[in-house]
């Protein structure tokens, strides 16, 4: 039961967030209304504001709250592209590591005991291409972020490798959203709303998919090599 406490606390925090209606305060309209206050806080606290923002981002990720896009754009608005990207990448990585550790502590042993031999085979397959799989999943978020945080823990991935691939894999997407956020002030001045559809434009999505394809090369190479060996 003790091992379950980290997951219980994270789940409880997420439930409380919605139960108290805190999600009502997270939207671009709230940013518009409070932007002078937010910018003043950044001006007064400098790098401490960046560190604090990264900590808040980490908490949101750890609680699996659906605010990553908003917070990533806000980071670009408050800190600019470079510092905004750094705050997002640092916070998201820390939060993801927290979920990974909680899942590994609470569920890994039970999962292994119940899953049986098929899990061992899955672990071996994942371990052979862990870096490629993680980079692809981070670059192209096919599955929810929380799923990609939990599954590697259950498959026995090493923490250091998990943290490194997470950090590297989320940089391109974080950079894109921070870039959108850097122009948020102009958008607000015009009375408009940020156009997040730009993220899916060929100019943005193409290079990210290209990076994912590069990450997949080792997987394809090993499969082709294995088939050739089987054919001889």
mmCIF file of C-alpha atoms in Angstrom, residues 33-156:
data_model
loop_
_atom_site.group_PDB
_atom_site.id
_atom_site.type_symbol
_atom_site.label_atom_id
_atom_site.label_comp_id
_atom_site.label_asym_id
_atom_site.label_seq_id
_atom_site.Cartn_x
_atom_site.Cartn_y
_atom_site.Cartn_z
ATOM 1 C CA UNK A 33 -6.946 39.784 -18.646
ATOM 2 C CA UNK A 34 -3.914 39.248 -16.410
ATOM 3 C CA UNK A 35 -1.043 39.755 -18.813
ATOM 4 C CA UNK A 36 0.205 42.981 -17.220
ATOM 5 C CA UNK A 37 0.341 41.306 -13.803
ATOM 6 C CA UNK A 38 2.166 38.301 -15.242
ATOM 7 C CA UNK A 39 4.684 40.398 -17.158
ATOM 8 C CA UNK A 40 5.295 42.530 -14.069
ATOM 9 C CA UNK A 41 6.059 39.400 -12.037
ATOM 10 C CA UNK A 42 8.584 38.322 -14.648
ATOM 11 C CA UNK A 43 10.201 41.775 -14.708
ATOM 12 C CA UNK A 44 10.522 41.857 -10.920
ATOM 13 C CA UNK A 45 11.783 38.316 -10.381
ATOM 14 C CA UNK A 46 13.798 37.603 -13.509
ATOM 15 C CA UNK A 47 15.377 34.154 -13.595
ATOM 16 C CA UNK A 48 13.492 33.142 -10.448
ATOM 17 C CA UNK A 49 10.289 33.562 -12.430
ATOM 18 C CA UNK A 50 11.632 31.167 -15.071
ATOM 19 C CA UNK A 51 12.559 28.587 -12.422
ATOM 20 C CA UNK A 52 9.205 29.002 -10.700
ATOM 21 C CA UNK A 53 7.382 28.616 -13.993
ATOM 22 C CA UNK A 54 9.282 25.425 -14.766
ATOM 23 C CA UNK A 55 8.297 24.097 -11.332
ATOM 24 C CA UNK A 56 4.623 24.882 -11.980
ATOM 25 C CA UNK A 57 4.861 23.211 -15.383
ATOM 26 C CA UNK A 58 6.418 20.137 -13.763
ATOM 27 C CA UNK A 59 3.547 19.982 -11.282
ATOM 28 C CA UNK A 60 0.959 20.152 -14.060
ATOM 29 C CA UNK A 61 2.690 17.336 -15.930
ATOM 30 C CA UNK A 62 2.996 15.231 -12.772
ATOM 31 C CA UNK A 63 -0.726 15.669 -12.112
ATOM 32 C CA UNK A 64 -1.451 14.874 -15.783
ATOM 33 C CA UNK A 65 -3.486 18.048 -16.206
ATOM 34 C CA UNK A 66 -4.430 18.964 -19.808
ATOM 35 C CA UNK A 67 -2.758 22.359 -19.936
ATOM 36 C CA UNK A 68 0.538 21.661 -21.701
ATOM 37 C CA UNK A 69 -0.303 23.621 -24.857
ATOM 38 C CA UNK A 70 -1.522 26.671 -22.953
ATOM 39 C CA UNK A 71 1.469 26.685 -20.593
ATOM 40 C CA UNK A 72 3.922 26.215 -23.463
ATOM 41 C CA UNK A 73 2.473 29.166 -25.360
ATOM 42 C CA UNK A 74 2.382 31.248 -22.173
ATOM 43 C CA UNK A 75 6.068 30.497 -21.567
ATOM 44 C CA UNK A 76 6.948 32.003 -24.935
ATOM 45 C CA UNK A 77 4.824 35.065 -24.160
ATOM 46 C CA UNK A 78 6.412 35.649 -20.744
ATOM 47 C CA UNK A 79 10.048 34.738 -21.378
ATOM 48 C CA UNK A 80 10.605 34.811 -25.121
ATOM 49 C CA UNK A 81 11.456 31.893 -27.366
ATOM 50 C CA UNK A 82 14.769 30.751 -25.844
ATOM 51 C CA UNK A 83 13.993 31.027 -22.125
ATOM 52 C CA UNK A 84 10.400 29.974 -22.728
ATOM 53 C CA UNK A 85 11.521 26.797 -24.467
ATOM 54 C CA UNK A 86 14.023 26.093 -21.686
ATOM 55 C CA UNK A 87 11.338 26.517 -19.009
ATOM 56 C CA UNK A 88 8.938 24.200 -20.836
ATOM 57 C CA UNK A 89 11.526 21.519 -21.567
ATOM 58 C CA UNK A 90 12.884 21.606 -18.016
ATOM 59 C CA UNK A 91 9.461 21.554 -16.392
ATOM 60 C CA UNK A 92 8.016 18.886 -18.680
ATOM 61 C CA UNK A 93 11.034 16.636 -18.193
ATOM 62 C CA UNK A 94 10.929 16.950 -14.399
ATOM 63 C CA UNK A 95 7.201 16.270 -14.322
ATOM 64 C CA UNK A 96 7.565 13.277 -16.628
ATOM 65 C CA UNK A 97 10.332 11.866 -14.435
ATOM 66 C CA UNK A 98 8.054 12.252 -11.407
ATOM 67 C CA UNK A 99 5.283 10.242 -13.081
ATOM 68 C CA UNK A 100 7.812 7.644 -14.250
ATOM 69 C CA UNK A 101 9.164 7.145 -10.721
ATOM 70 C CA UNK A 102 5.686 6.990 -9.192
ATOM 71 C CA UNK A 103 4.540 4.408 -11.743
ATOM 72 C CA UNK A 104 7.679 2.316 -11.347
ATOM 73 C CA UNK A 105 7.403 2.335 -7.573
ATOM 74 C CA UNK A 106 3.687 1.639 -7.414
ATOM 75 C CA UNK A 107 2.908 -0.620 -10.347
ATOM 76 C CA UNK A 108 5.977 -2.216 -11.926
ATOM 77 C CA UNK A 109 6.284 -5.251 -9.627
ATOM 78 C CA UNK A 110 2.549 -5.965 -9.686
ATOM 79 C CA UNK A 111 2.428 -5.545 -13.454
ATOM 80 C CA UNK A 112 5.336 -7.948 -13.936
ATOM 81 C CA UNK A 113 3.776 -10.530 -11.626
ATOM 82 C CA UNK A 114 0.440 -10.451 -13.452
ATOM 83 C CA UNK A 115 1.648 -10.082 -17.027
ATOM 84 C CA UNK A 116 3.759 -13.224 -17.228
ATOM 85 C CA UNK A 117 6.259 -14.238 -19.944
ATOM 86 C CA UNK A 118 4.804 -12.038 -22.693
ATOM 87 C CA UNK A 119 5.944 -8.947 -20.794
ATOM 88 C CA UNK A 120 9.524 -10.193 -20.772
ATOM 89 C CA UNK A 121 9.386 -10.483 -24.561
ATOM 90 C CA UNK A 122 7.908 -7.006 -24.854
ATOM 91 C CA UNK A 123 10.600 -5.624 -22.554
ATOM 92 C CA UNK A 124 13.353 -7.121 -24.693
ATOM 93 C CA UNK A 125 11.821 -5.706 -27.849
ATOM 94 C CA UNK A 126 11.428 -2.272 -26.295
ATOM 95 C CA UNK A 127 14.922 -2.296 -24.764
ATOM 96 C CA UNK A 128 16.549 -3.050 -28.122
ATOM 97 C CA UNK A 129 15.200 0.195 -29.588
ATOM 98 C CA UNK A 130 14.291 2.186 -26.466
ATOM 99 C CA UNK A 131 15.963 5.406 -27.607
ATOM 100 C CA UNK A 132 14.288 5.341 -31.023
ATOM 101 C CA UNK A 133 10.868 4.475 -29.623
ATOM 102 C CA UNK A 134 11.003 7.215 -27.002
ATOM 103 C CA UNK A 135 12.211 9.881 -29.411
ATOM 104 C CA UNK A 136 9.455 9.018 -31.887
ATOM 105 C CA UNK A 137 6.773 9.084 -29.187
ATOM 106 C CA UNK A 138 8.016 12.423 -27.853
ATOM 107 C CA UNK A 139 8.467 14.047 -31.253
ATOM 108 C CA UNK A 140 5.104 12.867 -32.585
ATOM 109 C CA UNK A 141 2.662 12.644 -29.655
ATOM 110 C CA UNK A 142 0.542 9.776 -30.977
ATOM 111 C CA UNK A 143 -0.401 8.763 -27.451
ATOM 112 C CA UNK A 144 -1.273 10.985 -24.467
ATOM 113 C CA UNK A 145 1.771 12.356 -22.649
ATOM 114 C CA UNK A 146 0.850 10.542 -19.440
ATOM 115 C CA UNK A 147 0.742 7.168 -21.237
ATOM 116 C CA UNK A 148 4.237 7.705 -22.614
ATOM 117 C CA UNK A 149 5.350 8.615 -19.085
ATOM 118 C CA UNK A 150 3.980 5.446 -17.497
ATOM 119 C CA UNK A 151 4.567 2.643 -20.021
ATOM 120 C CA UNK A 152 8.397 2.913 -20.125
ATOM 121 C CA UNK A 153 8.437 2.571 -16.333
ATOM 122 C CA UNK A 154 6.429 -0.650 -16.584
ATOM 123 C CA UNK A 155 8.754 -1.947 -19.304
ATOM 124 C CA UNK A 156 11.841 -1.471 -17.159
#
